Short mmCIF file of C-alpha atoms in Angstrom, two decimals:
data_model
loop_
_atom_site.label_atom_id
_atom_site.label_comp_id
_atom_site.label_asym_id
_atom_site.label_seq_id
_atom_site.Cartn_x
_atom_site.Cartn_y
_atom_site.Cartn_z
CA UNK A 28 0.00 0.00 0.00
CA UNK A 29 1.35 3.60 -1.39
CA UNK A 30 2.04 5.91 1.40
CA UNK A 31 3.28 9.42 1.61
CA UNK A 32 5.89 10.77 3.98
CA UNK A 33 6.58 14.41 5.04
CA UNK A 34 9.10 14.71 7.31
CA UNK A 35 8.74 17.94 9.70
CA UNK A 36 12.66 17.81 10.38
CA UNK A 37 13.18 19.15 7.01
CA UNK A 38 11.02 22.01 6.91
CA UNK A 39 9.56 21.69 8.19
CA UNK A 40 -10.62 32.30 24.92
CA UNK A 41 -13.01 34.01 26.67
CA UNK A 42 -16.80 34.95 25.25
CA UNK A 43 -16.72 31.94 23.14
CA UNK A 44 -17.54 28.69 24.63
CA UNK A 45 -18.02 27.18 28.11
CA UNK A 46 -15.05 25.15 28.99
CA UNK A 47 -15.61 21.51 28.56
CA UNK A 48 -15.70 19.75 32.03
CA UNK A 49 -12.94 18.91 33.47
CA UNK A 50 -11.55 15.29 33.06
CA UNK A 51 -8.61 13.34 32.91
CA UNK A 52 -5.56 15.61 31.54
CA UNK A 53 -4.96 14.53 27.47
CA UNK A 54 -1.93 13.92 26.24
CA UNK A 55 -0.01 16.75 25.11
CA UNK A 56 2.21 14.79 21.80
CA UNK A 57 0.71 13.76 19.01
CA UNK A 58 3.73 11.10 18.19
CA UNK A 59 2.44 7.68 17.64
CA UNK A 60 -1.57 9.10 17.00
CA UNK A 61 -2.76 7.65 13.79
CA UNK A 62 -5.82 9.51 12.65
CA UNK A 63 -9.24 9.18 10.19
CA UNK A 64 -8.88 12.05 7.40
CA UNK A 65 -12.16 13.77 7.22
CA UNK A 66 -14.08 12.89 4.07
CA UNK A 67 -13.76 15.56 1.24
CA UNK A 68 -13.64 15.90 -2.99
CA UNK A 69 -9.51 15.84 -2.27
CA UNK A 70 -7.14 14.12 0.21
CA UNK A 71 -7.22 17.65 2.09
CA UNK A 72 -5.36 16.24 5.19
CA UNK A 73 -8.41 17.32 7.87
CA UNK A 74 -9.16 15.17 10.81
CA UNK A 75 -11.96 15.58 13.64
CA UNK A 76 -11.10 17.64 16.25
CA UNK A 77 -13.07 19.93 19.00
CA UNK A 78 -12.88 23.78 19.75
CA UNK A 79 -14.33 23.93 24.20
CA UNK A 80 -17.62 21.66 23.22
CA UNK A 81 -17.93 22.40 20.07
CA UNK A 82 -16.87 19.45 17.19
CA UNK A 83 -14.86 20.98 14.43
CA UNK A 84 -12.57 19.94 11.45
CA UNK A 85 -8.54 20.58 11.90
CA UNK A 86 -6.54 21.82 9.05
CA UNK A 87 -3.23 20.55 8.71
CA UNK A 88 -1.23 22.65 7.50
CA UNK A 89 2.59 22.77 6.93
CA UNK A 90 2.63 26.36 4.92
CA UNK A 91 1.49 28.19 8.09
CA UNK A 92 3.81 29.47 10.42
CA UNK A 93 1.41 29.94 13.18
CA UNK A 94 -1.98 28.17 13.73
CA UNK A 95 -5.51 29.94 13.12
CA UNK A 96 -9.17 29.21 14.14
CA UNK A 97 -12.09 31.10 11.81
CA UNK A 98 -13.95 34.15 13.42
CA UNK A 99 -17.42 31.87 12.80
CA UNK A 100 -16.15 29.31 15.84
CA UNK A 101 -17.02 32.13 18.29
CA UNK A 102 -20.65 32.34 19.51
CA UNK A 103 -20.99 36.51 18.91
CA UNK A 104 -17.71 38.10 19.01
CA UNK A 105 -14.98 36.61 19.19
CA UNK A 106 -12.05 37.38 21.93
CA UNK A 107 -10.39 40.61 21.69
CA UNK A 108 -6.91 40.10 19.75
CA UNK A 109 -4.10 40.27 22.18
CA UNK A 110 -2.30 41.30 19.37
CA UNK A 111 -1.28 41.07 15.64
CA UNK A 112 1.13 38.87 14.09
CA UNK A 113 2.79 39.85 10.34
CA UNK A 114 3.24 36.43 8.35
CA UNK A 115 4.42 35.96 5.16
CA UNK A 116 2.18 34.28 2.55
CA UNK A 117 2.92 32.01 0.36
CA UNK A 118 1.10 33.75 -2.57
CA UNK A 119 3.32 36.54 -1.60
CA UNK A 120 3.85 39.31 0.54
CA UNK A 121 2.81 39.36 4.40
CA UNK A 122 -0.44 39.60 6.10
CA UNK A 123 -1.33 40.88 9.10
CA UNK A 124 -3.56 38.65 11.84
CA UNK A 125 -4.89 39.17 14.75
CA UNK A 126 -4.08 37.25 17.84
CA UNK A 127 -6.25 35.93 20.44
CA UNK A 128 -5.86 33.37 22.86
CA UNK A 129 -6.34 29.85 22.33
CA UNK A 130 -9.77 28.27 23.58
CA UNK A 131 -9.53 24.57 24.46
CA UNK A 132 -8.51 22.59 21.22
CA UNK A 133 -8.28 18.71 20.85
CA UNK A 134 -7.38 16.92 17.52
CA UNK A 135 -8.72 13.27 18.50
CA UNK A 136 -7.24 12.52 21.90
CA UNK A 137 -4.39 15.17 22.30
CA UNK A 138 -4.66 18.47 23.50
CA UNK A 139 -1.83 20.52 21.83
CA UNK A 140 -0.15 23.31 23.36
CA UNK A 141 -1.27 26.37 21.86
CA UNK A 142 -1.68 29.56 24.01
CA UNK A 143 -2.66 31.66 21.16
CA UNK A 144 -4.02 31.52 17.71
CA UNK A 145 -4.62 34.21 14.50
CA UNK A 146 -7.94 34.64 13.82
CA UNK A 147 -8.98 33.92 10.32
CA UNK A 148 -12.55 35.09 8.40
CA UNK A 149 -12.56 31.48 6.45
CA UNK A 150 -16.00 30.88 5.30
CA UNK A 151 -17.33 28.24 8.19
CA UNK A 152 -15.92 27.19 11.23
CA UNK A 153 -12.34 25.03 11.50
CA UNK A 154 -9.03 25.18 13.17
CA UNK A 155 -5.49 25.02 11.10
CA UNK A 156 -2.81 23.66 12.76
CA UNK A 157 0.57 25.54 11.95
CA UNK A 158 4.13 24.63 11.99
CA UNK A 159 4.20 25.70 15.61
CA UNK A 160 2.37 22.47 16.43
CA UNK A 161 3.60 20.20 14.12
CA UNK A 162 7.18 20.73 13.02
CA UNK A 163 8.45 18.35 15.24
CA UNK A 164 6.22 15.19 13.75
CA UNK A 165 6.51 13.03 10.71
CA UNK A 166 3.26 12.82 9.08
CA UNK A 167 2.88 9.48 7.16
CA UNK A 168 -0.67 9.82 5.10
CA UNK A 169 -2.05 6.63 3.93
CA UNK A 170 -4.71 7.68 1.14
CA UNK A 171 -6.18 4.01 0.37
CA UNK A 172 -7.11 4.11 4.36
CA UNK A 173 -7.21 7.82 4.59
CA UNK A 174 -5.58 8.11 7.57
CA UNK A 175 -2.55 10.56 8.91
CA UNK A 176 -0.15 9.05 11.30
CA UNK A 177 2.06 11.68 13.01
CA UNK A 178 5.78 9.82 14.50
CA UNK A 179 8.56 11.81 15.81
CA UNK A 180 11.24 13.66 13.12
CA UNK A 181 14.02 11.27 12.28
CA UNK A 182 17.38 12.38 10.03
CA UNK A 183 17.03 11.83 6.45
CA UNK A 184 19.30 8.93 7.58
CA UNK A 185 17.08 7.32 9.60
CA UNK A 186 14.99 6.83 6.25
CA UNK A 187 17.81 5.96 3.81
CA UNK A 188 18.64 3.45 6.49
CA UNK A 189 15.10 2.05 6.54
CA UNK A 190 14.69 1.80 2.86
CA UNK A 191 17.84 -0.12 2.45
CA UNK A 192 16.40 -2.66 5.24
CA UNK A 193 13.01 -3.29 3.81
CA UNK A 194 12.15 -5.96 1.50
CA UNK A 195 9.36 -4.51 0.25
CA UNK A 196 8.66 -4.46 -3.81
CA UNK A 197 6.79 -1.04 -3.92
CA UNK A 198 8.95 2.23 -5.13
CA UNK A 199 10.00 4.27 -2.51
CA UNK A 200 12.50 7.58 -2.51
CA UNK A 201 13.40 10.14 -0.17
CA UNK A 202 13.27 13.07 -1.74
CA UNK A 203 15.39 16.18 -0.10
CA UNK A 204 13.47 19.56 0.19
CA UNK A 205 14.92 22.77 0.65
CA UNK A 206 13.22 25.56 3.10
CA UNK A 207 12.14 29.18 2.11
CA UNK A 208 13.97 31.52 4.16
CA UNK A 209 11.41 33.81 5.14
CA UNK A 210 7.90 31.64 5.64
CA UNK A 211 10.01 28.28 6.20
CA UNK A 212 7.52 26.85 3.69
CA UNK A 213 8.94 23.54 2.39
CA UNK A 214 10.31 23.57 -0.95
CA UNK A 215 10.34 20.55 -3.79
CA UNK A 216 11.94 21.26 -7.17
CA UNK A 217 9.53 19.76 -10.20
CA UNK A 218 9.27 20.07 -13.34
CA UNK A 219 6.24 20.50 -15.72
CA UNK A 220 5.71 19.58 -19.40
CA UNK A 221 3.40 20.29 -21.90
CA UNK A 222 3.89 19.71 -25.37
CA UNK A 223 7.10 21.00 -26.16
CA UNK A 224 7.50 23.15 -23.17
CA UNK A 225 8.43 22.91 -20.11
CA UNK A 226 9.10 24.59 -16.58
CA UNK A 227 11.19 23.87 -13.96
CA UNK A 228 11.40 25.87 -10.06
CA UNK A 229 10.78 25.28 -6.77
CA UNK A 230 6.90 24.51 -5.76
CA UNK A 231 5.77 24.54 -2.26
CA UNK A 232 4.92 21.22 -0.85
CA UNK A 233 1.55 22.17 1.08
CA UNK A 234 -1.05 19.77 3.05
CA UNK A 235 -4.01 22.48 2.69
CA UNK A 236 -4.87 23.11 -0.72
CA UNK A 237 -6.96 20.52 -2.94
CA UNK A 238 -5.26 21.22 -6.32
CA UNK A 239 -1.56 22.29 -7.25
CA UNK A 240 -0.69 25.87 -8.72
CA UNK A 241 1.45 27.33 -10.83
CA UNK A 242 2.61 30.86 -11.07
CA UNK A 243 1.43 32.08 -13.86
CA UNK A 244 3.24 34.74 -15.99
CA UNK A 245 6.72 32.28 -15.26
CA UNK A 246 4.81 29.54 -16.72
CA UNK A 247 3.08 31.58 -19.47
CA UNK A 248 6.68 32.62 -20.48
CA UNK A 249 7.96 29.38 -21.13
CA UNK A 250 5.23 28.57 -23.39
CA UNK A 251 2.77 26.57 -21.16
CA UNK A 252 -0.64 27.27 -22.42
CA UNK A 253 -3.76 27.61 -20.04
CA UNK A 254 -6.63 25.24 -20.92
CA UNK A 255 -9.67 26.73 -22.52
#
């Protein structure tokens, strides 16, 4: 069965909700969680997760520094911002957030440590989880059982090593990626043909979006062609 790997070692409130009653403390790591990925037209890598009481879906998301939760979570307003955090996007340029602190969040059984979070105006109501939760995990996705299991960052020797031991027949590589320097997005170089032309540059490897992209006027002046 075909898996995918990313590796996070190479990149990578009050007036809401009534607290949820109090109960056995959660674990804190998500290492060794292996989770359902919530059902959508893509493999959009979204599990269950719950905001205080309330269920919601959880964005992962290796392109954003910091984590956000949408304005429509709140019941009414949401918390005042505590303050405002510049980002850089990776459709370029920066954008300014504001920052609130962090109601109760669980993804399945663990209860990550996040004291604050930007506050998005996404259509709905979800939570994205940022680098600052997950850059120190692994996340294997497994998209014949839809499923996202997060392990602890090894070396890239670690998985050479592993490789070399397995006797397995399917294709595997590890595949180095490179880090932007200002949004620490991770980078994979690829190439892209059509017809006679072709295109070759660095394209963010992201967890979020359903389809990839390509920049256009670049790929417009190498002689790709948009479809009609």
């Amino acid at each position: 069965m075909r898996g995918v790997l990313l590796a996070g070692c190479v990149l990578l409130g009050a007036g809401c909700h009534s607290a949820a009653p109090a109960g056995p403390s959660r674990p804190t790591s998500l290492a060794g969680q292996t989770l359902p990925l919530l059902s959508s037209p893509a493999l959009r890598l979204t599990v269950a997760g719950r905001l205080g009481n309330r269920a919601v879906p959880v964005v992962l998301d290796v392109t954003r520094p910091l984590s956000l939760v949408s304005s429509n979570c709140f019941d009414g307003e949401p918390p005042v911002a505590a303050g405002t955090a510049r980002v850089p996007e990776s459709s370029g340029g920066h954008r300014s957030w504001p920052e609130v602190p962090a109601p109760p969040v669980t993804v399945g059984p663990v209860a990550p440590p996040l004291r604050t979070l930007l506050l998005s105006g996404e259509t709905g109501c979800s939570v994205t989880l940022g680098q600052d939760v997950l850059f120190p995990y692994a996340l294997t996705v497994d998209p014949l059982r839809r499923e996202v299991t997060f392990t602890a960052s090894r070396p890239r020797e670690a998985y050479d090593a592993e490789l070399r031991a397995t006797d397995s027949v399917r294709e595997s590589h590890v595949v180095e990626l490179s880090r932007e320097p200002l949004g620490d997005w991770p980078l994979l170089a690829v190439q892209v043909t059509q017809g006679g032309a072709s295109i070759t540059g660095p394209f963010v490897l992201g967890t979020r979006e359903p389809f990839s992209r390509l920049a256009v006027d670049p790929a417009l002046g190498l002689g790709l062609q948009p479809l009609e």
